[in-house]
C-alpha cells in the first residue's frame, strides 16, 4: 500500500470518528478532544527532549492529565485550567534543573487551550454543532486543497527555511477553498451573512497555515521529521492537528471577546 493510500484511509477513519463525536457532542466529544490534547502534549514532550522522566517531568504530564479529566467531567474552564498552571510550573522547574531552553512549558498551553476551545465551542447543542462543523470543514478544506494546489501549480515557496515543500500557490488555494467551504457550511445552517462567514473562514485558514508552519519550525528546530508514528501515513497527532490547534484557539478567543463585548448569549451560529 502506497503512502498516499495510507494517508487517505487514515484521514477517512479519523475524520469519521471526529464527525461522529461532533454529532453526539457531550461526553464523547469531550473525550475525543481530551485524548487529542494528551497525545499532543506527549509528542511535544518527546520532540523537545523530555522523554527521559524524572519526578518533575512526570509531574507535568500528570497535571495535564488532571486538567483534561476535569474537562471531560465538564468542569468550568477556569477550574479545569488550574492543574495546567501547575503543569507549567513543574515543566519550568524541570528546565531550570536541566539548564535547557524553555520549550517544554510551552507544550502545556499548546495542548490544553485547543481542548478547552473545542469543548467550549461545542457546549451548546445546536449552535455548537454548527460551529464545530464550520471549524473542521474550513480547516480540512484548507489543508486538502493547499496540498492539491501546491502539487498542481508549484511556484515560489511559502517559507523555504521552515517547510521547503509548502508553496504560495498552495497557501492561496487552501485559503480560497476554506472561504468557499465556510460560506457553504454557513448557508447550510441557514446563515445569510456570507461576507461575515467568508472573512471568518479566511482568518481561520490563515491561522491554520500559521499553525502548520509553527509545528514545522518546532520539528526542524529539534531535528525531527514527524511528531510521532501513531497515525499511518501521517506521522503523529501533532502532524495531523497542527493547523486545527491554531484555528481552534483563534476561534475560542474570538468567541470570548465577542461574549464580553456584546452579551453572554452570543453564539457564532444563532439557531
mmCIF file of C-alpha atoms in Angstrom, residues 39-233:
data_model
loop_
_atom_site.group_PDB
_atom_site.id
_atom_site.type_symbol
_atom_site.label_atom_id
_atom_site.label_comp_id
_atom_site.label_asym_id
_atom_site.label_seq_id
_atom_site.Cartn_x
_atom_site.Cartn_y
_atom_site.Cartn_z
ATOM 1 C CA UNK A 39 -1.344 12.892 22.742
ATOM 2 C CA UNK A 40 -0.230 16.337 21.582
ATOM 3 C CA UNK A 41 1.449 17.006 24.929
ATOM 4 C CA UNK A 42 3.113 13.586 24.913
ATOM 5 C CA UNK A 43 4.505 14.201 21.406
ATOM 6 C CA UNK A 44 5.611 17.720 22.330
ATOM 7 C CA UNK A 45 7.442 16.304 25.329
ATOM 8 C CA UNK A 46 9.238 13.751 23.170
ATOM 9 C CA UNK A 47 10.125 16.277 20.449
ATOM 10 C CA UNK A 48 11.600 18.762 22.903
ATOM 11 C CA UNK A 49 13.735 16.099 24.572
ATOM 12 C CA UNK A 50 11.860 15.358 27.786
ATOM 13 C CA UNK A 51 11.298 11.678 27.106
ATOM 14 C CA UNK A 52 13.609 10.625 29.969
ATOM 15 C CA UNK A 53 11.458 11.073 33.019
ATOM 16 C CA UNK A 54 12.372 12.396 36.434
ATOM 17 C CA UNK A 55 9.972 13.488 39.137
ATOM 18 C CA UNK A 56 9.337 16.929 37.635
ATOM 19 C CA UNK A 57 8.942 15.540 34.115
ATOM 20 C CA UNK A 58 6.329 13.111 35.418
ATOM 21 C CA UNK A 59 4.512 15.781 37.441
ATOM 22 C CA UNK A 60 3.924 17.934 34.364
ATOM 23 C CA UNK A 61 2.048 15.333 32.230
ATOM 24 C CA UNK A 62 0.206 14.140 35.329
ATOM 25 C CA UNK A 63 -1.071 17.695 35.861
ATOM 26 C CA UNK A 64 -2.021 17.970 32.191
ATOM 27 C CA UNK A 65 -3.923 14.690 32.543
ATOM 28 C CA UNK A 66 -5.725 16.060 35.600
ATOM 29 C CA UNK A 67 -6.707 19.140 33.613
ATOM 30 C CA UNK A 68 -8.220 17.161 30.735
ATOM 31 C CA UNK A 69 -10.045 14.868 33.176
ATOM 32 C CA UNK A 70 -11.750 17.961 34.595
ATOM 33 C CA UNK A 71 -12.650 18.970 31.041
ATOM 34 C CA UNK A 72 -14.144 15.521 30.397
ATOM 35 C CA UNK A 73 -16.183 15.827 33.589
ATOM 36 C CA UNK A 74 -17.456 19.178 32.287
ATOM 37 C CA UNK A 75 -15.940 21.379 34.991
ATOM 38 C CA UNK A 76 -15.867 25.127 34.192
ATOM 39 C CA UNK A 77 -12.888 26.265 32.116
ATOM 40 C CA UNK A 78 -11.340 28.300 34.932
ATOM 41 C CA UNK A 79 -11.347 25.277 37.241
ATOM 42 C CA UNK A 80 -10.097 22.922 34.544
ATOM 43 C CA UNK A 81 -7.109 25.140 33.821
ATOM 44 C CA UNK A 82 -5.793 25.120 37.422
ATOM 45 C CA UNK A 83 -3.891 21.791 37.049
ATOM 46 C CA UNK A 84 -2.477 23.112 33.764
ATOM 47 C CA UNK A 85 -0.980 26.062 35.656
ATOM 48 C CA UNK A 86 0.784 23.585 37.931
ATOM 49 C CA UNK A 87 1.953 21.696 34.826
ATOM 50 C CA UNK A 88 3.608 24.876 33.547
ATOM 51 C CA UNK A 89 5.282 25.392 36.922
ATOM 52 C CA UNK A 90 6.588 21.804 37.014
ATOM 53 C CA UNK A 91 7.874 21.985 33.437
ATOM 54 C CA UNK A 92 9.618 25.325 34.085
ATOM 55 C CA UNK A 93 11.255 23.800 37.160
ATOM 56 C CA UNK A 94 12.409 20.860 35.031
ATOM 57 C CA UNK A 95 14.005 23.268 32.547
ATOM 58 C CA UNK A 96 15.754 25.136 35.358
ATOM 59 C CA UNK A 97 17.076 21.894 36.817
ATOM 60 C CA UNK A 98 18.416 20.729 33.479
ATOM 61 C CA UNK A 99 19.648 24.160 32.388
ATOM 62 C CA UNK A 100 17.989 23.893 28.969
ATOM 63 C CA UNK A 101 15.854 26.279 26.844
ATOM 64 C CA UNK A 102 12.237 26.711 27.930
ATOM 65 C CA UNK A 103 10.487 24.775 25.168
ATOM 66 C CA UNK A 104 8.890 22.157 27.410
ATOM 67 C CA UNK A 105 6.490 24.546 29.273
ATOM 68 C CA UNK A 106 5.004 25.851 26.014
ATOM 69 C CA UNK A 107 3.625 22.383 25.374
ATOM 70 C CA UNK A 108 1.088 22.856 28.180
ATOM 71 C CA UNK A 109 -0.952 25.709 26.605
ATOM 72 C CA UNK A 110 -0.311 24.188 23.177
ATOM 73 C CA UNK A 111 -2.118 21.022 24.316
ATOM 74 C CA UNK A 112 -4.691 22.419 26.768
ATOM 75 C CA UNK A 113 -6.020 25.537 25.012
ATOM 76 C CA UNK A 114 -7.417 23.680 21.974
ATOM 77 C CA UNK A 115 -9.092 21.158 24.304
ATOM 78 C CA UNK A 116 -10.807 23.966 26.215
ATOM 79 C CA UNK A 117 -11.626 25.708 22.957
ATOM 80 C CA UNK A 118 -13.201 22.700 21.273
ATOM 81 C CA UNK A 119 -15.255 21.731 24.326
ATOM 82 C CA UNK A 120 -16.434 25.287 24.976
ATOM 83 C CA UNK A 121 -17.395 25.898 21.353
ATOM 84 C CA UNK A 122 -19.293 22.595 21.201
ATOM 85 C CA UNK A 123 -21.045 23.086 24.564
ATOM 86 C CA UNK A 124 -24.343 24.356 23.130
ATOM 87 C CA UNK A 125 -26.205 21.524 21.427
ATOM 88 C CA UNK A 126 -27.371 23.158 18.179
ATOM 89 C CA UNK A 127 -25.174 26.200 17.573
ATOM 90 C CA UNK A 128 -22.181 24.306 19.000
ATOM 91 C CA UNK A 129 -22.631 21.561 16.431
ATOM 92 C CA UNK A 130 -22.740 24.133 13.624
ATOM 93 C CA UNK A 131 -19.674 25.925 14.991
ATOM 94 C CA UNK A 132 -17.517 22.791 15.164
ATOM 95 C CA UNK A 133 -18.670 21.569 11.743
ATOM 96 C CA UNK A 134 -17.782 25.009 10.353
ATOM 97 C CA UNK A 135 -14.351 24.927 12.051
ATOM 98 C CA UNK A 136 -13.490 21.389 10.967
ATOM 99 C CA UNK A 137 -14.737 21.915 7.406
ATOM 100 C CA UNK A 138 -12.764 25.119 6.875
ATOM 101 C CA UNK A 139 -9.523 23.700 8.299
ATOM 102 C CA UNK A 140 -9.823 20.387 6.456
ATOM 103 C CA UNK A 141 -10.679 22.076 3.156
ATOM 104 C CA UNK A 142 -7.742 24.462 3.520
ATOM 105 C CA UNK A 143 -5.384 21.587 4.298
ATOM 106 C CA UNK A 144 -6.540 19.339 1.454
ATOM 107 C CA UNK A 145 -6.645 21.992 -1.239
ATOM 108 C CA UNK A 146 -3.369 23.574 -0.140
ATOM 109 C CA UNK A 147 -1.792 20.195 -0.878
ATOM 110 C CA UNK A 148 -3.647 19.840 -4.202
ATOM 111 C CA UNK A 149 -2.926 23.402 -5.376
ATOM 112 C CA UNK A 150 0.713 23.186 -4.324
ATOM 113 C CA UNK A 151 1.240 19.931 -6.190
ATOM 114 C CA UNK A 152 -0.661 21.199 -9.245
ATOM 115 C CA UNK A 153 0.724 24.716 -9.665
ATOM 116 C CA UNK A 154 4.001 24.700 -7.724
ATOM 117 C CA UNK A 155 5.780 28.041 -7.852
ATOM 118 C CA UNK A 156 7.518 30.109 -5.161
ATOM 119 C CA UNK A 157 7.993 28.559 -1.741
ATOM 120 C CA UNK A 158 5.961 29.938 1.154
ATOM 121 C CA UNK A 159 8.604 29.545 3.862
ATOM 122 C CA UNK A 160 11.515 27.501 2.472
ATOM 123 C CA UNK A 161 13.622 27.644 5.640
ATOM 124 C CA UNK A 162 10.771 26.245 7.729
ATOM 125 C CA UNK A 163 8.869 23.951 5.393
ATOM 126 C CA UNK A 164 10.510 23.514 1.957
ATOM 127 C CA UNK A 165 7.507 21.797 0.349
ATOM 128 C CA UNK A 166 4.881 24.462 1.062
ATOM 129 C CA UNK A 167 4.197 26.896 -1.762
ATOM 130 C CA UNK A 168 2.465 30.253 -2.148
ATOM 131 C CA UNK A 169 0.048 28.678 -4.636
ATOM 132 C CA UNK A 170 -0.822 26.051 -2.049
ATOM 133 C CA UNK A 171 -1.489 28.678 0.608
ATOM 134 C CA UNK A 172 -3.717 30.676 -1.741
ATOM 135 C CA UNK A 173 -5.544 27.571 -2.960
ATOM 136 C CA UNK A 174 -6.136 26.433 0.603
ATOM 137 C CA UNK A 175 -7.413 29.857 1.656
ATOM 138 C CA UNK A 176 -9.806 30.037 -1.301
ATOM 139 C CA UNK A 177 -11.135 26.539 -0.603
ATOM 140 C CA UNK A 178 -11.599 27.366 3.089
ATOM 141 C CA UNK A 179 -13.590 30.504 2.238
ATOM 142 C CA UNK A 180 -15.850 28.693 -0.232
ATOM 143 C CA UNK A 181 -16.477 25.777 2.112
ATOM 144 C CA UNK A 182 -17.020 28.120 5.086
ATOM 145 C CA UNK A 183 -19.655 30.123 3.216
ATOM 146 C CA UNK A 184 -21.291 26.899 2.063
ATOM 147 C CA UNK A 185 -21.455 25.455 5.591
ATOM 148 C CA UNK A 186 -22.848 28.720 6.959
ATOM 149 C CA UNK A 187 -25.552 28.744 4.258
ATOM 150 C CA UNK A 188 -26.357 25.097 5.030
ATOM 151 C CA UNK A 189 -27.028 26.105 8.635
ATOM 152 C CA UNK A 190 -29.306 28.925 7.483
ATOM 153 C CA UNK A 191 -26.932 31.894 7.837
ATOM 154 C CA UNK A 192 -27.224 34.625 5.201
ATOM 155 C CA UNK A 193 -24.276 36.887 6.114
ATOM 156 C CA UNK A 194 -21.976 35.249 3.593
ATOM 157 C CA UNK A 195 -19.345 38.007 3.797
ATOM 158 C CA UNK A 196 -19.045 37.617 7.596
ATOM 159 C CA UNK A 197 -18.513 33.863 7.452
ATOM 160 C CA UNK A 198 -16.231 34.282 4.427
ATOM 161 C CA UNK A 199 -13.968 36.663 6.356
ATOM 162 C CA UNK A 200 -14.062 34.398 9.406
ATOM 163 C CA UNK A 201 -13.161 31.389 7.239
ATOM 164 C CA UNK A 202 -10.253 33.347 5.715
ATOM 165 C CA UNK A 203 -8.933 34.185 9.186
ATOM 166 C CA UNK A 204 -9.205 30.550 10.240
ATOM 167 C CA UNK A 205 -7.375 29.333 7.121
ATOM 168 C CA UNK A 206 -4.548 31.806 7.771
ATOM 169 C CA UNK A 207 -4.345 30.677 11.413
ATOM 170 C CA UNK A 208 -4.380 27.059 10.274
ATOM 171 C CA UNK A 209 -1.459 27.594 7.910
ATOM 172 C CA UNK A 210 0.475 29.542 10.561
ATOM 173 C CA UNK A 211 -0.114 26.647 12.963
ATOM 174 C CA UNK A 212 1.172 24.230 10.351
ATOM 175 C CA UNK A 213 4.308 26.312 9.831
ATOM 176 C CA UNK A 214 4.836 26.637 13.588
ATOM 177 C CA UNK A 215 4.823 22.876 14.058
ATOM 178 C CA UNK A 216 7.210 22.513 11.117
ATOM 179 C CA UNK A 217 9.525 25.055 12.741
ATOM 180 C CA UNK A 218 9.498 23.180 16.067
ATOM 181 C CA UNK A 219 10.285 19.873 14.360
ATOM 182 C CA UNK A 220 13.083 21.455 12.338
ATOM 183 C CA UNK A 221 14.427 23.132 15.481
ATOM 184 C CA UNK A 222 14.786 19.737 17.163
ATOM 185 C CA UNK A 223 15.740 17.757 14.053
ATOM 186 C CA UNK A 224 12.544 15.673 13.956
ATOM 187 C CA UNK A 225 10.809 14.602 10.730
ATOM 188 C CA UNK A 226 7.449 13.563 12.232
ATOM 189 C CA UNK A 227 5.959 14.286 15.635
ATOM 190 C CA UNK A 228 5.230 10.580 16.087
ATOM 191 C CA UNK A 229 4.203 7.370 14.342
ATOM 192 C CA UNK A 230 0.741 6.744 15.742
ATOM 193 C CA UNK A 231 -1.196 7.612 12.547
ATOM 194 C CA UNK A 232 -0.267 5.513 9.479
ATOM 195 C CA UNK A 233 0.751 7.707 6.558
#
